[in-house]
Coordinates of C-alpha atoms and ligand atoms in Angstrom, one line a residue:
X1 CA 3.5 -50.6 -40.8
X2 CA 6.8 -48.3 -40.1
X3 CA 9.0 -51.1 -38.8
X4 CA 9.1 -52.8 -42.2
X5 CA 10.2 -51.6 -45.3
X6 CA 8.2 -50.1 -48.0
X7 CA 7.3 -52.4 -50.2
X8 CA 7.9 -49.6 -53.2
X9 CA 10.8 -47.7 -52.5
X10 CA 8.9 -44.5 -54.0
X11 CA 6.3 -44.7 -51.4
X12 CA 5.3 -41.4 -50.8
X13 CA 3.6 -41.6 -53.8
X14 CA 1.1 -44.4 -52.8
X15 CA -2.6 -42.6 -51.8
X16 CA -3.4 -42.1 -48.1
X17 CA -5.7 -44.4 -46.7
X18 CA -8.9 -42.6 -45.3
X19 CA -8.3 -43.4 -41.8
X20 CA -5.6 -41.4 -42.1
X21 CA -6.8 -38.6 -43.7
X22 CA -9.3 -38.4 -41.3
X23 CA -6.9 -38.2 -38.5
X24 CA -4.6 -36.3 -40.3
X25 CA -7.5 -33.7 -40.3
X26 CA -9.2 -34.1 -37.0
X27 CA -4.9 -33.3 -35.6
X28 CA -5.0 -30.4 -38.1
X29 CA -8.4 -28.6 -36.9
X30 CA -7.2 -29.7 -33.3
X31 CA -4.4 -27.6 -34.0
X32 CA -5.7 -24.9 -35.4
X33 CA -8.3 -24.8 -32.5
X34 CA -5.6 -25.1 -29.7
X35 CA -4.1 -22.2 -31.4
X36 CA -6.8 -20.0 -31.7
X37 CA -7.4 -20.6 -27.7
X38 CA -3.8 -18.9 -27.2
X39 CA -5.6 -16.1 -28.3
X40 CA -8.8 -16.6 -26.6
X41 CA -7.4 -17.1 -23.5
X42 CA -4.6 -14.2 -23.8
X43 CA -7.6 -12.1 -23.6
X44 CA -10.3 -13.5 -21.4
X45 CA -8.8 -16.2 -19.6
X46 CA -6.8 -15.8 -16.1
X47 CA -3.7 -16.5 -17.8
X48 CA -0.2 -15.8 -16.6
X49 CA 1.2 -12.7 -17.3
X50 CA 1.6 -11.3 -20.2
X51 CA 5.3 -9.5 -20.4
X52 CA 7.7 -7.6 -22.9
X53 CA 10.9 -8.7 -23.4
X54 CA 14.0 -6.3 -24.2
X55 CA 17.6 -7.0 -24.9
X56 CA 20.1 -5.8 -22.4
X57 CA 23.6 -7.1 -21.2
X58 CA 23.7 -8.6 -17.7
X59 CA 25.7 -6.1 -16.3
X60 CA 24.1 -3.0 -17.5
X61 CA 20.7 -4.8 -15.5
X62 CA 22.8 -5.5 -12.2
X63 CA 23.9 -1.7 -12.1
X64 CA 19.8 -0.9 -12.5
X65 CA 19.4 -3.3 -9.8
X66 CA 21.8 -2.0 -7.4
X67 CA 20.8 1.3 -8.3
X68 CA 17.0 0.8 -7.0
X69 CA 18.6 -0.8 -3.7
X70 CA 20.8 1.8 -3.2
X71 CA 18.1 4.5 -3.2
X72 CA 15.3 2.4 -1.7
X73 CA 17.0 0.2 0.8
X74 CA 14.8 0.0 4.1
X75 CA 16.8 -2.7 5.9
X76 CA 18.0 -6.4 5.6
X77 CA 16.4 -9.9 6.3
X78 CA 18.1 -13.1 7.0
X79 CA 21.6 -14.4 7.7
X80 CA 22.8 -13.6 4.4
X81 CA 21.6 -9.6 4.8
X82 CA 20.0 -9.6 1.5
X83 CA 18.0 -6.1 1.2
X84 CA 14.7 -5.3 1.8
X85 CA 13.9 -2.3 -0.8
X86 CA 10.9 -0.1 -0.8
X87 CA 10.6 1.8 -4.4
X88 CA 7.6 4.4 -4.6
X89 CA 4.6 3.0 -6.5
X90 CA 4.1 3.0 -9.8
X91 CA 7.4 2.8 -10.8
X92 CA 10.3 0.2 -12.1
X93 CA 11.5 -2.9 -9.6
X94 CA 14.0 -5.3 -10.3
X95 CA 14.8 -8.7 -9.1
X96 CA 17.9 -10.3 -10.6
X97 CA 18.3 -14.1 -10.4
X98 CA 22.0 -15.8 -10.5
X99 CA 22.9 -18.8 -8.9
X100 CA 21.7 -19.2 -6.4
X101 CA 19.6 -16.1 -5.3
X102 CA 16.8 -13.8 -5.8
X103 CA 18.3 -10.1 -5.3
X104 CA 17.1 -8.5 -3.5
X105 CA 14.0 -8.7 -1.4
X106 CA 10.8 -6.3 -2.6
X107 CA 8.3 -4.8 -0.7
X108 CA 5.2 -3.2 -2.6
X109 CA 2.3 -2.0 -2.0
X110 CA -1.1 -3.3 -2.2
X111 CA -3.2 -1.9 -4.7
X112 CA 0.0 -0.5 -6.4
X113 CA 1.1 -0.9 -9.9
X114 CA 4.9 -1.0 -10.6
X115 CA 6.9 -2.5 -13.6
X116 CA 8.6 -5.7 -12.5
X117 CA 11.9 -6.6 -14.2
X118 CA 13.3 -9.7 -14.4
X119 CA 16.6 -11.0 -16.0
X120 CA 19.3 -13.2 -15.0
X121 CA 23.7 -13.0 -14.3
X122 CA 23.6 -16.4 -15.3
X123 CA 22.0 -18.8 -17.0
X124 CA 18.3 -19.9 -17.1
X125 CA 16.4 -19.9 -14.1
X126 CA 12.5 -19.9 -13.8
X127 CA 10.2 -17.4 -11.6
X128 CA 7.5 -18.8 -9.6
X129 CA 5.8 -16.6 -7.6
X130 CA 3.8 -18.5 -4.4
X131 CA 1.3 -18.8 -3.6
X132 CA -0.4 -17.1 -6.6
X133 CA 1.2 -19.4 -9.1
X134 CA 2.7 -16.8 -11.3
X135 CA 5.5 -18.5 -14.1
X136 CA 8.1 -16.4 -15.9
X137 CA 11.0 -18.1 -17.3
X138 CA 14.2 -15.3 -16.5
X139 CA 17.2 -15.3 -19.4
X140 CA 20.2 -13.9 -19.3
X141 CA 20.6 -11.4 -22.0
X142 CA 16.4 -10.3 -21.4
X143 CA 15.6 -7.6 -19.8
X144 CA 11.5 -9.6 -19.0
X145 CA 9.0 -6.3 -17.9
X146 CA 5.5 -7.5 -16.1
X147 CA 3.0 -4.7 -15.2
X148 CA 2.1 -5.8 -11.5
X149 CA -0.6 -4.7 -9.2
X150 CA -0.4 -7.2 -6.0
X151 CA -4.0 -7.3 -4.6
X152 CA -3.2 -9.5 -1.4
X153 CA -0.6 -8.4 1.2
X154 CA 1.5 -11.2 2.4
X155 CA 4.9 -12.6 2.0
X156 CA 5.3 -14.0 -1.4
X157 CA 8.0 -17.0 -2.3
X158 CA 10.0 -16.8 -5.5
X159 CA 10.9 -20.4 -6.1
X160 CA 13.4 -21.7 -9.2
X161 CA 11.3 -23.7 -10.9
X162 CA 14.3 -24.3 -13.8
X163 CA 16.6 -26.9 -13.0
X164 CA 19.9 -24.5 -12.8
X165 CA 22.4 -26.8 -10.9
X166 CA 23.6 -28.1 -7.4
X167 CA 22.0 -25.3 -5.6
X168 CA 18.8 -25.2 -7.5
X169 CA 16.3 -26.1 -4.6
X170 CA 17.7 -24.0 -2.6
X171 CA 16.9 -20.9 -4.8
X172 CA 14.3 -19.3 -3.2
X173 CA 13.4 -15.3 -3.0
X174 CA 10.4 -13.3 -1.1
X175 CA 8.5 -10.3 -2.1
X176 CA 6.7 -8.8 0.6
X177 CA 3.2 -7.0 0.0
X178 CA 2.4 -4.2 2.4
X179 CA -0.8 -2.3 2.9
X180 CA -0.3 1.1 2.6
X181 CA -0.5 3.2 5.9
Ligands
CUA201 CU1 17.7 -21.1 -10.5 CU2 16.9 -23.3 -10.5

């Protein structure tokens, strides 16, 4: 038993019983199993996902951000005015996460695939999209790229799902999906 001393001090010595062998094995070939189904399931599950990660410096992201508003901006929601922006398909959108936003608001296209950039001003804060149940975790100093084609138009929540402080809960972003007229 662990809560008593060894009754030899060198007791890593002393052979392994077979019970735990045996589970020493069965939590080694779990293991290895679990692990091979990270692989499995990256390619034929319905996985989150999958994204490539860059380094970049939280201001050299903003300035892409504001970049893409400034050129795509097609009006503002809400009583904070955050902007709506409408970039061309295909190509790269950003949404940049401090506390306590989602900047700025996206509208895509159905059927369209863009690059979707995520990185935060801050500190951590997690991406959910709902109601499709998507899950990114967003760093600052990570320029995060997901290859997106939205397949349901709608209006889309982005909720914090990292605990990131006092206004936390009341984190939450939208990304509209449009079909294409
Ligand atoms: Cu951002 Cu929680």
């Amino acid at each position: 038993m662990a809560i008593t001393s060894p009754e030899k001090r060198v007791w890593w010595n002393e052979p392994l019983h077979r019970p735990e062998v045996i589970w020493i094995t069965i939590a080694f070939l779990w293991g290895l199993l679990m692990f091979g189904m990270m692989v499995y399931w990256h390619v034929a599950g319905r996985q989150n996902l999958s994204n490539e990660a860059y380094k970049v410096f939280p201001e050299k992201f903003a300035e892409k951000v504001e970049d893409m508003v400034a050129k795509y901006k097609v009006r503002e929601e809400g009583a904070t005015k955050i902007p709506v922006v409408r970039p061309p398909p295909g190509s790269d959108v950003y949404v940049l996460s401090r506390l306590w936003e989602w900047w700025p608001i996206l509208e895509l296209e159905k059927g369209a695939t863009y690059r979707l950039h995520l990185s935060s001003m801050d500190w951590q804060h997690g991406f959910s999209l709902q109601p499709v149940n998507i899950n990114i975790q967003v760093h600052p100093g990570y320029d995060l790229v997901l290859s997106i084609t939205p397949d349901k138009a709608g209006e889309y929540t982005i909720v914090c799902n990292e605990f990131c402080g006092i206004g936390h809960h009341q984190m939450i972003g939208k990304i509209h999906v449009v079909d294409k007229k």
